């Protein structure tokens, strides 16, 4: 969607397993973000990266890990340490190169369900 | 503590029946107030940015306004295709702080 692609769309995980969600963008933007959305709650920031090989924790980073080895890719790993991983995960990048952290283009999301 | 509160949680309108959605906010280091639209099962889509009290932005049947503590999204003569969840967010340098959204349903 809008140059940012998330996969898979749906993912099921057994308790104790790590899973990795993919996020790829072809907009050549430096910054990328991961948000989590739960019913009845606003989107919350998990991790963000302003540049390749660098990333920062957001508000709810515990139980998650990320990497930023390439500009176009920002995968999110949901580890077994995440106590309540069932959620809708959204990746985003700035809508325009100078629009910062607030005007974002989001991917279509990945829905993770723990069985 | 940063907080964004939206009301009502859900709103059902007849086609053509105008109404308003409310967003109250307390965000440290606020750079602006942002509105997004989200369709079921999809990512949010950017609508508006508001930077200062008194500012207004319009797009088709939507108009967003801002005061020092609140923002309103006015929907004039809505159509069924306006049905979606509307998200309000306060933005600082690093992130957006989202409200829980207002789910709008417009019936023919």
PDB file of C-alpha atoms in Angstrom:
ATOM      1  CA  UNK A   1       0.000   0.000   0.000  1.00  0.00           C
ATOM      2  CA  UNK A   2       1.434   3.335  -1.085  1.00  0.00           C
ATOM      3  CA  UNK A   3       4.912   1.819  -1.516  1.00  0.00           C
ATOM      4  CA  UNK A   4       5.021  -0.055   1.782  1.00  0.00           C
ATOM      5  CA  UNK A   5       4.320  -3.777   1.902  1.00  0.00           C
ATOM      6  CA  UNK A   6       3.714  -5.966   4.920  1.00  0.00           C
ATOM      7  CA  UNK A   7       3.633  -9.741   4.991  1.00  0.00           C
ATOM      8  CA  UNK A   8       2.088 -12.044   5.884  1.00  0.00           C
ATOM      9  CA  UNK A   9      -1.419 -10.605   6.133  1.00  0.00           C
ATOM     10  CA  UNK A  10      -2.431 -13.249   8.687  1.00  0.00           C
ATOM     11  CA  UNK A  11      -0.166 -15.268  10.949  1.00  0.00           C
ATOM     12  CA  UNK A  12      -0.862 -17.868  13.586  1.00  0.00           C
ATOM     13  CA  UNK A  13       1.647 -18.736  16.256  1.00  0.00           C
ATOM     14  CA  UNK A  14       1.832 -21.283  19.001  1.00  0.00           C
ATOM     15  CA  UNK A  15       2.836 -20.116  22.433  1.00  0.00           C
ATOM     16  CA  UNK A  16       6.594 -20.139  22.891  1.00  0.00           C
ATOM     17  CA  UNK A  17       7.404 -19.540  19.221  1.00  0.00           C
ATOM     18  CA  UNK A  18       9.127 -16.512  17.764  1.00  0.00           C
ATOM     19  CA  UNK A  19       7.650 -15.047  14.587  1.00  0.00           C
ATOM     20  CA  UNK A  20       8.968 -12.392  12.220  1.00  0.00           C
ATOM     21  CA  UNK A  21       6.780  -9.869  10.416  1.00  0.00           C
ATOM     22  CA  UNK A  22       8.106  -8.380   7.213  1.00  0.00           C
ATOM     23  CA  UNK A  23       7.952  -4.708   6.215  1.00  0.00           C
ATOM     24  CA  UNK A  24       9.406  -3.467   2.924  1.00  0.00           C
ATOM     25  CA  UNK A  25       9.220   0.016   1.392  1.00  0.00           C
ATOM     26  CA  UNK A  26      10.281   1.222  -2.051  1.00  0.00           C
ATOM     27  CA  UNK A  27      10.009   4.942  -1.265  1.00  0.00           C
ATOM     28  CA  UNK A  28      13.689   5.342  -0.394  1.00  0.00           C
ATOM     29  CA  UNK A  29      12.737   6.853   2.982  1.00  0.00           C
ATOM     30  CA  UNK A  30      15.143   6.724   5.920  1.00  0.00           C
ATOM     31  CA  UNK A  31      12.593   6.403   8.724  1.00  0.00           C
ATOM     32  CA  UNK A  32      10.380   3.401   9.453  1.00  0.00           C
ATOM     33  CA  UNK A  33       8.033   2.628  12.335  1.00  0.00           C
ATOM     34  CA  UNK A  34       6.219  -0.311  13.910  1.00  0.00           C
ATOM     35  CA  UNK A  35       2.901   0.253  15.705  1.00  0.00           C
ATOM     36  CA  UNK A  36       0.611  -2.230  17.421  1.00  0.00           C
ATOM     37  CA  UNK A  37      -3.195  -1.921  17.411  1.00  0.00           C
ATOM     38  CA  UNK A  38      -5.501  -3.660  19.910  1.00  0.00           C
ATOM     39  CA  UNK A  39      -9.296  -3.428  20.122  1.00  0.00           C
ATOM     40  CA  UNK A  40     -10.325  -0.548  22.358  1.00  0.00           C
ATOM     41  CA  UNK A  41      -6.814   0.909  22.422  1.00  0.00           C
ATOM     42  CA  UNK A  42      -5.035   3.424  20.290  1.00  0.00           C
ATOM     43  CA  UNK A  43      -2.074   2.470  18.139  1.00  0.00           C
ATOM     44  CA  UNK A  44       1.102   2.209  20.220  1.00  0.00           C
ATOM     45  CA  UNK A  45       4.687   2.590  19.027  1.00  0.00           C
ATOM     46  CA  UNK A  46       6.881  -0.507  19.345  1.00  0.00           C
ATOM     47  CA  UNK A  47      10.153   0.439  17.607  1.00  0.00           C
ATOM     48  CA  UNK A  48      11.352   2.979  15.102  1.00  0.00           C
ATOM     49  CA  UNK A  49      14.388   3.499  12.942  1.00  0.00           C
ATOM     50  CA  UNK A  50      15.627   6.809  11.567  1.00  0.00           C
ATOM     51  CA  UNK A  51      18.482   5.382   9.544  1.00  0.00           C
ATOM     52  CA  UNK A  52      20.051   2.108   8.481  1.00  0.00           C
ATOM     53  CA  UNK A  53      21.771   0.146  11.280  1.00  0.00           C
ATOM     54  CA  UNK A  54      20.093   2.231  13.983  1.00  0.00           C
ATOM     55  CA  UNK A  55      16.780   1.884  15.813  1.00  0.00           C
ATOM     56  CA  UNK A  56      15.120   3.043  19.047  1.00  0.00           C
ATOM     57  CA  UNK A  57      12.613   1.535  21.442  1.00  0.00           C
ATOM     58  CA  UNK A  58       9.116   2.930  21.473  1.00  0.00           C
ATOM     59  CA  UNK A  59       6.595   2.754  24.289  1.00  0.00           C
ATOM     60  CA  UNK A  60       6.014  -1.022  24.266  1.00  0.00           C
ATOM     61  CA  UNK A  61       9.281  -2.599  23.042  1.00  0.00           C
ATOM     62  CA  UNK A  62       9.432  -5.411  25.609  1.00  0.00           C
ATOM     63  CA  UNK A  63       9.148  -8.820  23.947  1.00  0.00           C
ATOM     64  CA  UNK A  64       9.959  -7.473  20.475  1.00  0.00           C
ATOM     65  CA  UNK A  65      13.141  -7.100  18.441  1.00  0.00           C
ATOM     66  CA  UNK A  66      13.958  -5.402  15.136  1.00  0.00           C
ATOM     67  CA  UNK A  67      16.810  -5.007  12.682  1.00  0.00           C
ATOM     68  CA  UNK A  68      17.563  -2.422  10.014  1.00  0.00           C
ATOM     69  CA  UNK A  69      20.274  -3.862   7.796  1.00  0.00           C
ATOM     70  CA  UNK A  70      18.832  -2.389   4.596  1.00  0.00           C
ATOM     71  CA  UNK A  71      17.089   0.916   3.987  1.00  0.00           C
ATOM     72  CA  UNK A  72      14.056  -0.734   2.431  1.00  0.00           C
ATOM     73  CA  UNK A  73      13.480  -3.377   5.103  1.00  0.00           C
ATOM     74  CA  UNK A  74      12.508  -3.200   8.800  1.00  0.00           C
ATOM     75  CA  UNK A  75      11.431  -6.643  10.071  1.00  0.00           C
ATOM     76  CA  UNK A  76       9.802  -7.081  13.470  1.00  0.00           C
ATOM     77  CA  UNK A  77      10.302 -10.243  15.527  1.00  0.00           C
ATOM     78  CA  UNK A  78       7.687 -11.064  18.128  1.00  0.00           C
ATOM     79  CA  UNK A  79       9.490 -13.193  20.672  1.00  0.00           C
ATOM     80  CA  UNK A  80       8.175 -15.719  23.151  1.00  0.00           C
ATOM     81  CA  UNK A  81       8.800 -13.114  25.854  1.00  0.00           C
ATOM     82  CA  UNK A  82       5.901 -11.006  24.555  1.00  0.00           C
ATOM     83  CA  UNK A  83       3.107 -11.897  26.967  1.00  0.00           C
ATOM     84  CA  UNK A  84       0.150 -10.875  24.859  1.00  0.00           C
ATOM     85  CA  UNK A  85       1.199 -10.921  21.193  1.00  0.00           C
ATOM     86  CA  UNK A  86      -2.224 -11.276  19.571  1.00  0.00           C
ATOM     87  CA  UNK A  87      -2.750  -7.946  17.788  1.00  0.00           C
ATOM     88  CA  UNK A  88      -2.781  -6.077  14.494  1.00  0.00           C
ATOM     89  CA  UNK A  89       0.726  -4.900  13.600  1.00  0.00           C
ATOM     90  CA  UNK A  90       1.267  -1.868  11.378  1.00  0.00           C
ATOM     91  CA  UNK A  91       4.457  -0.704   9.712  1.00  0.00           C
ATOM     92  CA  UNK A  92       4.793   2.873   8.512  1.00  0.00           C
ATOM     93  CA  UNK A  93       7.137   5.330   6.839  1.00  0.00           C
ATOM     94  CA  UNK A  94       6.877   9.115   6.424  1.00  0.00           C
ATOM     95  CA  UNK A  95       4.395  10.121   3.719  1.00  0.00           C
ATOM     96  CA  UNK A  96       6.989  12.510   2.283  1.00  0.00           C
ATOM     97  CA  UNK A  97      10.750  12.645   2.955  1.00  0.00           C
ATOM     98  CA  UNK A  98      10.404  15.711   5.194  1.00  0.00           C
ATOM     99  CA  UNK A  99       7.150  14.874   6.956  1.00  0.00           C
ATOM    100  CA  UNK A 100       8.779  13.316  10.022  1.00  0.00           C
ATOM    101  CA  UNK A 101       7.188  10.951  12.497  1.00  0.00           C
ATOM    102  CA  UNK A 102       3.666  12.330  12.318  1.00  0.00           C
ATOM    103  CA  UNK A 103       2.441  12.237   8.713  1.00  0.00           C
ATOM    104  CA  UNK A 104       2.813   8.579   7.861  1.00  0.00           C
ATOM    105  CA  UNK A 105       1.978   6.098   5.164  1.00  0.00           C
ATOM    106  CA  UNK A 106       0.970   2.799   6.735  1.00  0.00           C
ATOM    107  CA  UNK A 107       1.140  -0.683   5.339  1.00  0.00           C
ATOM    108  CA  UNK A 108      -1.929  -2.905   5.180  1.00  0.00           C
ATOM    109  CA  UNK A 109      -0.991  -4.603   8.458  1.00  0.00           C
ATOM    110  CA  UNK A 110      -0.288  -8.099   9.722  1.00  0.00           C
ATOM    111  CA  UNK A 111      -2.740  -9.785  12.056  1.00  0.00           C
ATOM    112  CA  UNK A 112      -1.022 -12.123  14.496  1.00  0.00           C
ATOM    113  CA  UNK A 113      -3.020 -14.647  16.480  1.00  0.00           C
ATOM    114  CA  UNK A 114      -1.519 -16.806  19.198  1.00  0.00           C
ATOM    115  CA  UNK A 115      -3.176 -20.203  19.463  1.00  0.00           C
TER     116      UNK A 115
ATOM    117  CA  UNK B   1       1.027  11.614  30.889  1.00  0.00           C
ATOM    118  CA  UNK B   2       0.315  11.921  27.191  1.00  0.00           C
ATOM    119  CA  UNK B   3      -3.320  11.212  26.422  1.00  0.00           C
ATOM    120  CA  UNK B   4      -5.676  11.494  23.463  1.00  0.00           C
ATOM    121  CA  UNK B   5      -9.374  10.811  24.033  1.00  0.00           C
ATOM    122  CA  UNK B   6     -11.960  10.473  21.299  1.00  0.00           C
ATOM    123  CA  UNK B   7     -15.743  10.543  21.537  1.00  0.00           C
ATOM    124  CA  UNK B   8     -18.122   9.043  20.771  1.00  0.00           C
ATOM    125  CA  UNK B   9     -16.749   5.515  20.400  1.00  0.00           C
ATOM    126  CA  UNK B  10     -19.305   4.795  17.694  1.00  0.00           C
ATOM    127  CA  UNK B  11     -21.665   6.935  15.648  1.00  0.00           C
ATOM    128  CA  UNK B  12     -24.487   5.877  13.342  1.00  0.00           C
ATOM    129  CA  UNK B  13     -25.771   8.459  10.889  1.00  0.00           C
ATOM    130  CA  UNK B  14     -28.334   8.532   8.161  1.00  0.00           C
ATOM    131  CA  UNK B  15     -26.971   9.607   4.804  1.00  0.00           C
ATOM    132  CA  UNK B  16     -27.032  13.409   4.721  1.00  0.00           C
ATOM    133  CA  UNK B  17     -27.152  13.776   8.536  1.00  0.00           C
ATOM    134  CA  UNK B  18     -24.256  16.017   9.586  1.00  0.00           C
ATOM    135  CA  UNK B  19     -22.382  15.519  12.865  1.00  0.00           C
ATOM    136  CA  UNK B  20     -19.062  16.042  14.637  1.00  0.00           C
ATOM    137  CA  UNK B  21     -16.415  13.831  16.198  1.00  0.00           C
ATOM    138  CA  UNK B  22     -14.448  15.063  19.199  1.00  0.00           C
ATOM    139  CA  UNK B  23     -10.798  14.639  20.138  1.00  0.00           C
ATOM    140  CA  UNK B  24      -9.323  16.027  23.352  1.00  0.00           C
ATOM    141  CA  UNK B  25      -5.584  15.870  23.877  1.00  0.00           C
ATOM    142  CA  UNK B  26      -2.737  16.332  26.334  1.00  0.00           C
ATOM    143  CA  UNK B  27       0.609  15.641  24.655  1.00  0.00           C
ATOM    144  CA  UNK B  28       3.998  16.861  25.814  1.00  0.00           C
ATOM    145  CA  UNK B  29       6.094  18.477  23.128  1.00  0.00           C
ATOM    146  CA  UNK B  30       3.094  18.631  20.826  1.00  0.00           C
ATOM    147  CA  UNK B  31       4.011  19.509  17.249  1.00  0.00           C
ATOM    148  CA  UNK B  32       0.552  19.084  15.738  1.00  0.00           C
ATOM    149  CA  UNK B  33      -2.766  17.286  15.785  1.00  0.00           C
ATOM    150  CA  UNK B  34      -3.384  14.658  13.114  1.00  0.00           C
ATOM    151  CA  UNK B  35      -6.459  12.906  11.743  1.00  0.00           C
ATOM    152  CA  UNK B  36      -6.390   9.534  10.014  1.00  0.00           C
ATOM    153  CA  UNK B  37      -9.092   7.340   8.485  1.00  0.00           C
ATOM    154  CA  UNK B  38      -8.971   3.567   8.872  1.00  0.00           C
ATOM    155  CA  UNK B  39     -11.069   1.088   6.922  1.00  0.00           C
ATOM    156  CA  UNK B  40     -11.630  -2.394   8.417  1.00  0.00           C
ATOM    157  CA  UNK B  41      -8.585  -4.635   8.123  1.00  0.00           C
ATOM    158  CA  UNK B  42      -6.420  -1.904   6.608  1.00  0.00           C
ATOM    159  CA  UNK B  43      -3.794   0.552   7.751  1.00  0.00           C
ATOM    160  CA  UNK B  44      -4.723   4.141   8.654  1.00  0.00           C
ATOM    161  CA  UNK B  45      -4.743   6.733   5.883  1.00  0.00           C
ATOM    162  CA  UNK B  46      -3.654  10.319   6.568  1.00  0.00           C
ATOM    163  CA  UNK B  47      -6.328  13.012   6.361  1.00  0.00           C
ATOM    164  CA  UNK B  48      -5.288  16.277   8.034  1.00  0.00           C
ATOM    165  CA  UNK B  49      -2.629  18.095  10.018  1.00  0.00           C
ATOM    166  CA  UNK B  50      -3.516  20.982  12.334  1.00  0.00           C
ATOM    167  CA  UNK B  51      -0.749  23.015  13.921  1.00  0.00           C
ATOM    168  CA  UNK B  52      -2.303  25.947  15.768  1.00  0.00           C
ATOM    169  CA  UNK B  53      -5.543  26.870  17.538  1.00  0.00           C
ATOM    170  CA  UNK B  54      -8.075  28.300  15.139  1.00  0.00           C
ATOM    171  CA  UNK B  55      -6.719  26.414  12.162  1.00  0.00           C
ATOM    172  CA  UNK B  56      -9.175  24.592   9.882  1.00  0.00           C
ATOM    173  CA  UNK B  57      -8.637  22.074   7.080  1.00  0.00           C
ATOM    174  CA  UNK B  58     -11.207  20.702   4.637  1.00  0.00           C
ATOM    175  CA  UNK B  59     -11.428  17.737   2.323  1.00  0.00           C
ATOM    176  CA  UNK B  60     -14.673  16.950   0.540  1.00  0.00           C
ATOM    177  CA  UNK B  61     -17.309  16.443   3.273  1.00  0.00           C
ATOM    178  CA  UNK B  62     -14.789  16.585   6.128  1.00  0.00           C
ATOM    179  CA  UNK B  63     -13.585  19.633   8.030  1.00  0.00           C
ATOM    180  CA  UNK B  64     -11.130  19.484  10.914  1.00  0.00           C
ATOM    181  CA  UNK B  65     -10.784  22.275  13.467  1.00  0.00           C
ATOM    182  CA  UNK B  66      -8.443  22.837  16.395  1.00  0.00           C
ATOM    183  CA  UNK B  67      -8.582  24.595  19.764  1.00  0.00           C
ATOM    184  CA  UNK B  68      -5.923  24.569  22.486  1.00  0.00           C
ATOM    185  CA  UNK B  69      -7.359  21.414  24.033  1.00  0.00           C
ATOM    186  CA  UNK B  70      -9.649  19.832  21.441  1.00  0.00           C
ATOM    187  CA  UNK B  71     -10.055  19.035  17.811  1.00  0.00           C
ATOM    188  CA  UNK B  72     -13.277  18.368  15.965  1.00  0.00           C
ATOM    189  CA  UNK B  73     -13.901  16.484  12.755  1.00  0.00           C
ATOM    190  CA  UNK B  74     -17.097  17.803  11.211  1.00  0.00           C
ATOM    191  CA  UNK B  75     -18.837  15.614   8.649  1.00  0.00           C
ATOM    192  CA  UNK B  76     -21.285  17.435   6.423  1.00  0.00           C
ATOM    193  CA  UNK B  77     -23.979  15.479   4.527  1.00  0.00           C
ATOM    194  CA  UNK B  78     -22.125  12.163   4.881  1.00  0.00           C
ATOM    195  CA  UNK B  79     -22.386   9.337   2.369  1.00  0.00           C
ATOM    196  CA  UNK B  80     -22.107   5.594   3.015  1.00  0.00           C
ATOM    197  CA  UNK B  81     -18.549   5.635   1.664  1.00  0.00           C
ATOM    198  CA  UNK B  82     -17.573   7.850   4.611  1.00  0.00           C
ATOM    199  CA  UNK B  83     -18.102   4.853   6.893  1.00  0.00           C
ATOM    200  CA  UNK B  84     -14.790   4.098   8.617  1.00  0.00           C
ATOM    201  CA  UNK B  85     -12.965   4.535  11.900  1.00  0.00           C
ATOM    202  CA  UNK B  86     -11.549   8.017  12.333  1.00  0.00           C
ATOM    203  CA  UNK B  87      -8.381   8.261  14.405  1.00  0.00           C
ATOM    204  CA  UNK B  88      -7.046  11.374  16.089  1.00  0.00           C
ATOM    205  CA  UNK B  89      -3.404  11.600  17.159  1.00  0.00           C
ATOM    206  CA  UNK B  90      -1.136  14.092  18.847  1.00  0.00           C
ATOM    207  CA  UNK B  91       2.325  14.203  17.363  1.00  0.00           C
ATOM    208  CA  UNK B  92       5.688  14.999  18.932  1.00  0.00           C
ATOM    209  CA  UNK B  93       9.165  14.674  17.495  1.00  0.00           C
ATOM    210  CA  UNK B  94       9.376  10.900  17.752  1.00  0.00           C
ATOM    211  CA  UNK B  95       5.872   9.494  17.448  1.00  0.00           C
ATOM    212  CA  UNK B  96       2.115   9.763  17.248  1.00  0.00           C
ATOM    213  CA  UNK B  97      -0.058   9.299  20.338  1.00  0.00           C
ATOM    214  CA  UNK B  98      -3.341   7.894  19.102  1.00  0.00           C
ATOM    215  CA  UNK B  99      -6.842   7.957  20.502  1.00  0.00           C
ATOM    216  CA  UNK B 100      -9.002   4.851  20.326  1.00  0.00           C
ATOM    217  CA  UNK B 101     -10.979   6.144  17.372  1.00  0.00           C
ATOM    218  CA  UNK B 102     -14.599   6.815  16.463  1.00  0.00           C
ATOM    219  CA  UNK B 103     -16.286   4.155  14.355  1.00  0.00           C
ATOM    220  CA  UNK B 104     -18.645   5.909  11.951  1.00  0.00           C
ATOM    221  CA  UNK B 105     -21.407   4.094  10.087  1.00  0.00           C
ATOM    222  CA  UNK B 106     -23.463   5.975   7.508  1.00  0.00           C
ATOM    223  CA  UNK B 107     -26.645   4.307   6.308  1.00  0.00           C
ATOM    224  CA  UNK B 108     -28.437   5.033   3.002  1.00  0.00           C
TER     225      UNK B 108
END
